[in-house]
Short mmCIF file of C-alpha atoms in Angstrom, two decimals:
data_model
loop_
_atom_site.label_atom_id
_atom_site.label_comp_id
_atom_site.label_asym_id
_atom_site.label_seq_id
_atom_site.Cartn_x
_atom_site.Cartn_y
_atom_site.Cartn_z
CA MET A 1 0.00 0.00 0.00
CA THR A 2 1.45 3.36 -1.03
CA ILE A 3 1.36 6.52 1.08
CA LYS A 4 -1.09 8.12 -1.34
CA SER A 5 -3.63 5.39 -0.64
CA ARG A 6 -3.43 5.87 3.15
CA THR A 7 -5.95 8.06 4.91
CA VAL A 8 -5.16 9.98 8.10
CA ALA A 9 -8.03 11.33 10.20
CA ILE A 10 -6.90 14.23 12.41
CA ILE A 11 -9.43 15.00 15.14
CA GLY A 12 -9.01 18.54 16.45
CA ALA A 13 -7.96 21.68 14.56
CA GLY A 14 -5.90 23.65 17.04
CA THR A 15 -2.22 24.40 16.51
CA ILE A 16 -1.17 20.74 16.59
CA GLY A 17 -4.00 19.44 14.39
CA LEU A 18 -3.53 22.14 11.76
CA THR A 19 0.25 21.76 11.54
CA LEU A 20 0.02 17.97 11.39
CA ALA A 21 -2.56 18.17 8.60
CA TRP A 22 -0.27 20.46 6.59
CA HIS A 23 2.86 18.31 7.01
CA LEU A 24 1.15 14.92 6.46
CA HIS A 25 -0.48 16.24 3.29
CA ASN A 26 2.93 17.42 2.07
CA LEU A 27 4.23 13.87 2.61
CA GLY A 28 1.47 12.50 0.38
CA TYR A 29 -1.10 11.22 2.87
CA ARG A 30 -4.82 11.77 2.25
CA VAL A 31 -5.70 13.93 5.24
CA LYS A 32 -9.16 14.44 6.73
CA LEU A 33 -9.21 17.31 9.23
CA ILE A 34 -12.12 16.92 11.63
CA ASP A 35 -13.42 19.57 14.03
CA PRO A 36 -16.95 20.95 14.60
CA GLN A 37 -15.55 24.51 14.42
CA LEU A 38 -14.42 24.06 10.83
CA ALA A 39 -17.62 25.11 9.05
CA ASN A 40 -15.57 28.19 8.15
CA LEU A 41 -11.87 27.45 8.55
CA ILE A 42 -10.72 31.08 8.41
CA GLN A 43 -13.18 32.10 11.13
CA ALA A 44 -12.65 29.01 13.33
CA LYS A 45 -11.29 29.99 16.72
CA SER A 46 -9.57 27.23 18.68
CA SER A 47 -8.02 27.82 22.11
CA SER A 48 -4.74 28.40 20.24
CA PHE A 49 -6.00 31.88 19.38
CA ALA A 50 -5.88 32.71 23.10
CA ALA A 51 -2.13 32.06 23.11
CA THR A 52 0.52 34.77 23.00
CA GLY A 53 2.94 32.58 21.03
CA ILE A 54 5.76 32.50 23.60
CA LEU A 55 8.59 30.19 22.52
CA MET A 56 10.27 29.47 25.85
CA GLY A 57 12.66 26.56 25.47
CA CYS A 58 16.12 27.50 26.73
CA THR A 59 14.86 28.98 30.00
CA TYR A 60 12.66 26.06 31.01
CA LYS A 61 13.13 25.37 34.74
CA LYS A 62 13.93 21.69 34.20
CA LYS A 63 17.12 20.66 32.45
CA LYS A 64 16.35 17.00 31.77
CA GLY A 65 13.42 14.77 30.89
CA ARG A 66 11.06 14.56 27.93
CA SER A 67 9.56 18.06 28.31
CA TRP A 68 13.01 19.63 28.28
CA GLN A 69 14.03 17.61 25.20
CA LEU A 70 10.85 18.57 23.34
CA ARG A 71 11.39 22.25 24.14
CA LYS A 72 15.04 22.20 23.10
CA ARG A 73 14.20 20.45 19.84
CA SER A 74 11.38 22.87 19.04
CA ILE A 75 13.56 25.92 19.65
CA SER A 76 16.14 24.50 17.22
CA LEU A 77 13.43 23.84 14.59
CA TRP A 78 11.51 27.12 14.85
CA PRO A 79 13.87 29.22 12.62
CA GLN A 80 13.29 26.72 9.80
CA TRP A 81 9.53 26.72 10.45
CA CYS A 82 9.42 30.53 10.44
CA ALA A 83 11.22 30.69 7.11
CA SER A 84 8.81 28.14 5.63
CA LEU A 85 5.67 29.88 6.96
CA GLN A 86 6.85 33.33 5.92
CA ARG A 87 6.85 32.18 2.30
CA TYR A 88 3.07 32.02 2.56
CA SER A 89 2.38 35.03 4.80
CA GLU A 90 4.07 38.42 4.70
CA ASN A 91 2.32 39.35 7.95
CA LEU A 92 3.84 36.56 10.05
CA THR A 93 6.10 38.08 12.70
CA TYR A 94 8.82 36.48 14.82
CA ARG A 95 10.21 38.51 17.74
CA ALA A 96 13.54 37.42 19.18
CA GLY A 97 14.40 37.33 22.87
CA ILE A 98 12.54 36.88 26.16
CA LEU A 99 13.20 38.98 29.28
CA PHE A 100 12.28 37.40 32.63
CA LEU A 101 11.68 39.93 35.40
CA ALA A 102 12.63 39.09 39.00
CA SER A 103 10.13 40.50 41.49
CA ASN A 104 11.53 38.83 44.63
CA LYS A 105 14.64 37.13 46.05
CA PHE A 106 13.43 33.66 45.04
CA GLU A 107 13.24 34.69 41.37
CA GLU A 108 16.61 36.46 41.57
CA ASN A 109 18.18 33.26 42.91
CA TRP A 110 16.50 31.21 40.15
CA GLN A 111 17.97 33.53 37.52
CA ARG A 112 21.47 33.27 38.98
CA GLN A 113 21.18 29.49 39.08
CA MET A 114 19.91 29.45 35.48
CA LEU A 115 23.04 31.34 34.36
CA LEU A 116 25.22 28.76 36.10
CA ASP A 117 23.30 25.72 34.83
CA ARG A 118 22.75 26.63 31.18
CA THR A 119 26.31 26.44 29.87
CA GLY A 120 26.42 26.86 26.10
CA ILE A 121 23.22 28.96 26.06
CA HIS A 122 23.78 32.69 25.62
CA MET A 123 21.74 34.13 28.49
CA ARG A 124 22.71 37.23 30.39
CA GLN A 125 21.48 39.22 33.37
CA TRP A 126 20.11 42.75 33.17
CA ASP A 127 20.61 45.01 36.17
CA ARG A 128 18.36 47.87 37.21
CA GLN A 129 20.35 50.36 35.15
CA LYS A 130 19.70 48.32 31.99
CA LEU A 131 16.00 48.03 32.85
CA ASP A 132 15.78 51.80 33.25
CA SER A 133 16.61 52.19 29.56
CA LEU A 134 13.29 50.61 28.56
CA THR A 135 10.35 52.75 27.49
CA PRO A 136 7.64 52.44 28.79
CA GLU A 137 9.20 51.92 32.19
CA ILE A 138 9.61 48.72 34.15
CA PRO A 139 8.26 48.97 37.76
CA LYS A 140 10.93 49.97 40.31
CA SER A 141 10.06 46.90 42.38
CA ILE A 142 11.84 44.80 39.73
CA SER A 143 15.50 44.64 40.73
CA SER A 144 16.94 42.51 37.91
CA ALA A 145 16.04 40.41 34.89
CA LEU A 146 17.32 37.49 32.81
CA PHE A 147 17.51 37.88 29.03
CA SER A 148 17.40 34.82 26.75
CA PRO A 149 18.14 35.77 23.10
CA GLU A 150 17.55 32.24 21.77
CA ASP A 151 13.96 32.13 23.01
CA GLY A 152 11.32 34.35 21.43
CA GLN A 153 7.73 34.82 20.32
CA ILE A 154 5.77 34.17 17.14
CA ASP A 155 2.48 35.80 16.21
CA PRO A 156 0.01 32.92 16.81
CA LYS A 157 -2.81 34.54 14.85
CA GLY A 158 -0.58 35.10 11.83
CA MET A 159 0.87 31.61 12.09
CA LEU A 160 -2.52 29.87 12.28
CA ALA A 161 -3.98 32.04 9.51
CA SER A 162 -1.01 31.15 7.28
CA ILE A 163 -1.48 27.42 7.84
CA CYS A 164 -5.27 27.68 7.33
CA LEU A 165 -4.71 29.35 3.95
CA GLN A 166 -2.34 26.56 2.96
CA ILE A 167 -4.87 23.90 3.99
CA ILE A 168 -7.50 25.59 1.83
CA ASP A 169 -5.07 26.03 -1.07
CA LYS A 170 -4.01 22.38 -0.96
CA LYS A 171 -7.68 21.33 -0.81
CA ILE A 172 -7.21 19.22 2.31
CA GLU A 173 -10.56 17.65 3.18
CA ILE A 174 -12.27 19.51 6.03
CA ILE A 175 -15.04 17.81 8.02
CA PRO A 176 -16.90 20.20 10.38
CA LYS A 177 -18.42 17.47 12.54
CA ARG A 178 -17.98 16.18 16.08
CA VAL A 179 -16.67 12.64 16.55
CA LYS A 180 -18.85 10.64 18.93
CA LYS A 181 -17.01 7.33 18.97
CA ILE A 182 -13.97 5.68 17.47
CA THR A 183 -13.55 1.90 17.19
CA ARG A 184 -11.15 -0.46 15.50
CA LEU A 185 -12.31 -2.31 12.38
CA LYS A 186 -9.62 -4.82 11.34
CA ASP A 187 -6.76 -2.65 10.02
CA LEU A 188 -8.88 0.51 9.91
CA TRP A 189 -10.36 2.99 12.37
CA TYR A 190 -14.11 3.53 12.26
CA LEU A 191 -15.17 7.06 13.26
CA GLN A 192 -18.80 7.77 14.10
CA PHE A 193 -20.06 11.36 14.13
CA GLU A 194 -22.80 12.77 16.33
CA CYS A 195 -24.86 13.48 13.20
CA GLY A 196 -25.00 9.74 12.45
CA GLN A 197 -22.50 9.70 9.59
CA SER A 198 -19.19 7.81 9.70
CA LEU A 199 -15.89 7.25 7.92
CA THR A 200 -12.91 4.92 8.04
CA SER A 201 -9.22 5.78 8.04
CA HIS A 202 -5.89 3.97 8.23
CA TRP A 203 -4.60 6.40 10.87
CA SER A 204 -6.39 8.37 13.56
CA ILE A 205 -4.56 11.16 15.38
CA LEU A 206 -6.40 12.66 18.35
CA CYS A 207 -5.45 16.31 18.89
CA THR A 208 -8.56 17.31 20.81
CA GLY A 209 -8.67 18.61 24.37
CA SER A 210 -10.75 17.08 27.13
CA ASP A 211 -13.96 16.49 25.16
CA PHE A 212 -12.89 13.15 23.67
CA SER A 213 -11.35 10.02 25.15
CA VAL A 214 -9.49 7.01 23.80
CA PRO A 215 -11.54 3.78 23.71
CA SER A 216 -10.74 1.96 26.96
CA SER A 217 -10.23 -1.29 25.08
CA GLU A 218 -7.40 0.31 23.10
CA SER A 219 -5.36 1.87 25.88
CA SER A 220 -3.96 0.33 29.02
CA ASN A 221 -2.71 3.73 30.14
CA SER A 222 -5.72 5.75 31.24
CA PHE A 223 -5.35 9.47 31.74
CA GLU A 224 -7.34 12.40 33.04
CA THR A 225 -7.19 16.03 31.95
CA GLN A 226 -8.14 19.28 33.63
CA ARG A 227 -9.87 22.13 31.83
CA ILE A 228 -7.89 25.38 32.01
CA ARG A 229 -9.13 28.73 30.80
CA GLY A 230 -6.47 30.56 28.83
CA GLN A 231 -6.82 34.08 27.55
CA SER A 232 -4.96 36.98 26.02
CA LEU A 233 -5.66 40.67 25.50
CA HIS A 234 -4.79 43.08 22.73
CA LEU A 235 -4.15 46.43 24.44
CA GLN A 236 -3.29 49.99 23.47
CA LEU A 237 -1.34 52.43 25.60
CA ALA A 238 -3.47 55.31 26.85
CA ASN A 239 -0.88 57.97 25.89
CA THR A 240 0.42 57.64 22.36
CA ILE A 241 4.06 58.66 22.27
CA SER A 242 6.47 57.85 19.45
CA ASN A 243 9.15 55.17 19.88
CA ARG A 244 7.20 53.23 22.47
CA TRP A 245 8.82 49.84 23.32
CA GLU A 246 12.25 51.25 22.55
CA TYR A 247 14.92 48.65 23.44
CA TRP A 248 12.28 46.13 24.57
CA PRO A 249 12.97 42.49 23.63
CA GLY A 250 10.49 40.25 21.80
CA SER A 251 8.51 39.60 24.99
CA VAL A 252 8.67 40.12 28.74
CA ILE A 253 7.54 37.59 31.37
CA TRP A 254 6.79 38.13 35.04
CA ARG A 255 4.91 36.02 37.58
CA GLY A 256 2.97 34.03 34.98
CA ASN A 257 2.17 37.02 32.76
CA SER A 258 3.60 37.45 29.27
CA LEU A 259 3.70 40.85 27.54
CA VAL A 260 4.45 41.15 23.83
CA PRO A 261 5.03 44.54 22.13
CA ILE A 262 3.41 44.38 18.68
CA SER A 263 3.42 47.96 17.35
CA ASN A 264 4.20 51.53 18.27
CA ASN A 265 1.55 51.78 20.99
CA GLU A 266 -0.05 48.32 21.10
CA TYR A 267 0.80 45.04 22.81
CA TRP A 268 -0.53 41.67 23.89
CA ILE A 269 -0.67 40.31 27.40
CA GLY A 270 -1.67 36.80 28.36
CA SER A 271 -1.84 34.37 31.24
CA THR A 272 -3.61 31.22 32.37
CA ILE A 273 -5.47 32.11 35.53
CA GLU A 274 -8.55 29.89 35.83
CA THR A 275 -9.09 26.20 36.36
CA ASP A 276 -12.69 25.78 35.22
CA ASN A 277 -15.03 26.65 32.37
CA ARG A 278 -16.97 29.44 34.10
CA THR A 279 -16.71 33.04 33.02
CA LYS A 280 -15.87 35.33 35.92
CA GLY A 281 -16.48 39.05 35.92
CA SER A 282 -13.13 39.74 37.56
CA THR A 283 -11.10 37.76 35.03
CA LEU A 284 -9.79 40.72 33.02
CA ASN A 285 -9.16 42.75 36.15
CA SER A 286 -7.14 39.92 37.65
CA LEU A 287 -5.08 39.60 34.49
CA LEU A 288 -4.26 43.30 34.35
CA ASN A 289 -3.63 43.97 38.03
CA ARG A 290 -2.35 40.75 39.58
CA HIS A 291 0.65 40.54 41.94
CA HIS A 292 0.67 44.30 42.69
CA ILE A 293 3.69 44.94 40.47
CA VAL A 294 1.86 46.07 37.35
CA PRO A 295 2.97 49.50 36.03
CA GLU A 296 0.43 52.31 35.83
CA TRP A 297 0.67 52.51 32.02
CA LEU A 298 -0.61 48.93 31.80
CA LYS A 299 -3.52 49.61 34.16
CA ARG A 300 -4.55 52.64 32.08
CA SER A 301 -4.31 50.82 28.73
CA ASN A 302 -7.38 50.35 26.54
CA ILE A 303 -8.59 46.86 25.63
CA ILE A 304 -8.86 46.42 21.85
CA LYS A 305 -9.68 42.70 21.76
CA HIS A 306 -10.01 39.76 24.13
CA TRP A 307 -9.41 36.11 23.21
CA GLN A 308 -10.12 33.12 25.43
CA GLY A 309 -10.25 29.36 25.10
CA ILE A 310 -10.30 26.16 27.13
CA ARG A 311 -7.03 24.25 27.19
CA SER A 312 -6.37 20.76 28.42
CA ARG A 313 -3.74 19.91 31.06
CA PRO A 314 -2.89 16.32 32.07
CA MET A 315 -3.51 15.30 35.66
CA TYR A 316 -0.93 13.12 37.43
CA ARG A 317 1.45 13.18 34.46
CA SER A 318 3.57 15.67 32.55
CA SER A 319 2.35 17.68 29.59
CA PRO A 320 1.88 17.00 26.72
CA ILE A 321 0.45 13.54 26.05
CA LEU A 322 2.26 12.01 23.06
CA GLN A 323 1.55 8.34 22.71
CA LEU A 324 0.96 5.57 20.19
CA VAL A 325 -1.87 3.94 22.11
CA ALA A 326 -2.84 1.31 19.52
CA PRO A 327 -1.81 0.35 15.98
CA ARG A 328 -2.11 3.59 13.94
CA LEU A 329 -3.87 5.46 16.75
CA ILE A 330 -1.90 8.41 18.15
CA LEU A 331 -2.63 10.77 21.01
CA ALA A 332 -1.14 14.25 20.62
CA THR A 333 -3.01 16.36 23.13
CA ALA A 334 -3.05 18.18 26.49
CA PHE A 335 -0.32 20.70 25.64
CA TYR A 336 -1.70 23.22 28.14
CA ARG A 337 0.21 26.48 27.42
CA ASN A 338 2.77 25.05 25.03
CA GLY A 339 1.01 23.90 21.87
CA ILE A 340 2.59 26.58 19.69
CA LEU A 341 6.04 26.18 21.25
CA LEU A 342 6.02 22.38 20.89
CA ALA A 343 4.41 22.18 17.44
CA PRO A 344 7.70 21.52 15.56
CA SER A 345 8.95 18.76 17.87
CA THR A 346 5.45 17.24 18.07
CA VAL A 347 5.08 17.13 14.28
CA GLU A 348 8.54 15.57 14.04
CA TRP A 349 7.62 12.92 16.64
CA VAL A 350 4.31 12.04 14.97
CA LEU A 351 5.81 11.86 11.47
CA LYS A 352 8.59 9.59 12.72
CA CYS A 353 6.03 7.38 14.44
CA VAL A 354 3.88 7.19 11.30
CA ARG A 355 6.85 6.36 9.07
CA ILE A 356 8.11 3.58 11.38
CA VAL A 357 4.70 1.93 11.72
CA ASP A 358 3.88 2.20 8.01
CA ARG A 359 7.30 0.82 7.07
CA ARG A 360 6.69 -2.16 9.34
CA TYR A 361 3.21 -2.74 7.88
CA SER A 362 4.60 -2.55 4.34
CA TYR A 363 7.37 -5.03 5.22
CA GLU A 364 4.88 -7.50 6.77
CA ALA A 365 2.53 -7.15 3.80
CA GLY A 366 5.39 -7.73 1.35
#
């Protein structure tokens, strides 16, 4: 059986599902992209649109284990991905460098330890004098910061829009339906939709969040996920002065907040601050004013747009879940905050898995 005769059903059209669809199609697979939001692909809004696109790999707190390896690999692949995506979108923006602000002694000690531990990575510390050169100003309560030039930020909206246009251009089959059940049928996977229709595929790749589970008969490793509300804001400074964000790096992070300068007087800010699916009136207030170290210019900023979405975080195990749970059935889900960061290493892992399994099947069939 040739690659062109093999069908891959990708369930879920967030960052991971979209990028996998694009790459598998380029390899010659017949891809079916399935998500109930896809009635209009350009207007579909997955939780990925609530991301700020932070690519934080080098400054990850851990320095070993699978998560660290995935981050390192993604950071090394992102320049190549950016170059490829920018061929299709002139509006796609990559911003180099992340600055981590220290608001207490614990964070200052972490930064010093990071400088000692990360040999071979070009990080450096910024003192208060260096921070004072930034406009608009950094709060005086911040005593120092750690700058990582190899990390950065990519515009998630531009990235996803670019991939969506490619999916449309390549005429990848889009199925705007919700999968109700998936079962094994000899060497195929049988997908049943809530509307009563069905299809079969050689591969099924589950990239959904917490609204779909693997058939218990197909997985000995059960898992649970927690629903996390993620959100981001597009803001505008109240006082428009030229050369705003002068000397600022690609993004700034402090106490779980990420701030990304995007134009002369505009910026994004994002954070994950809820653990359920309820909308709370104080959500935006908490995001703008948390930790009592927010500068006045941020508090006075005007909200242009607000994105939010429910993300999935694994319980009792590390994120993400990447697993071949049955023959030609892959789980690639529960990325929590890091779907955009880990997209390159995840795509690489899935493609390697698909190639190995299909090579074995072809050998056995021959």
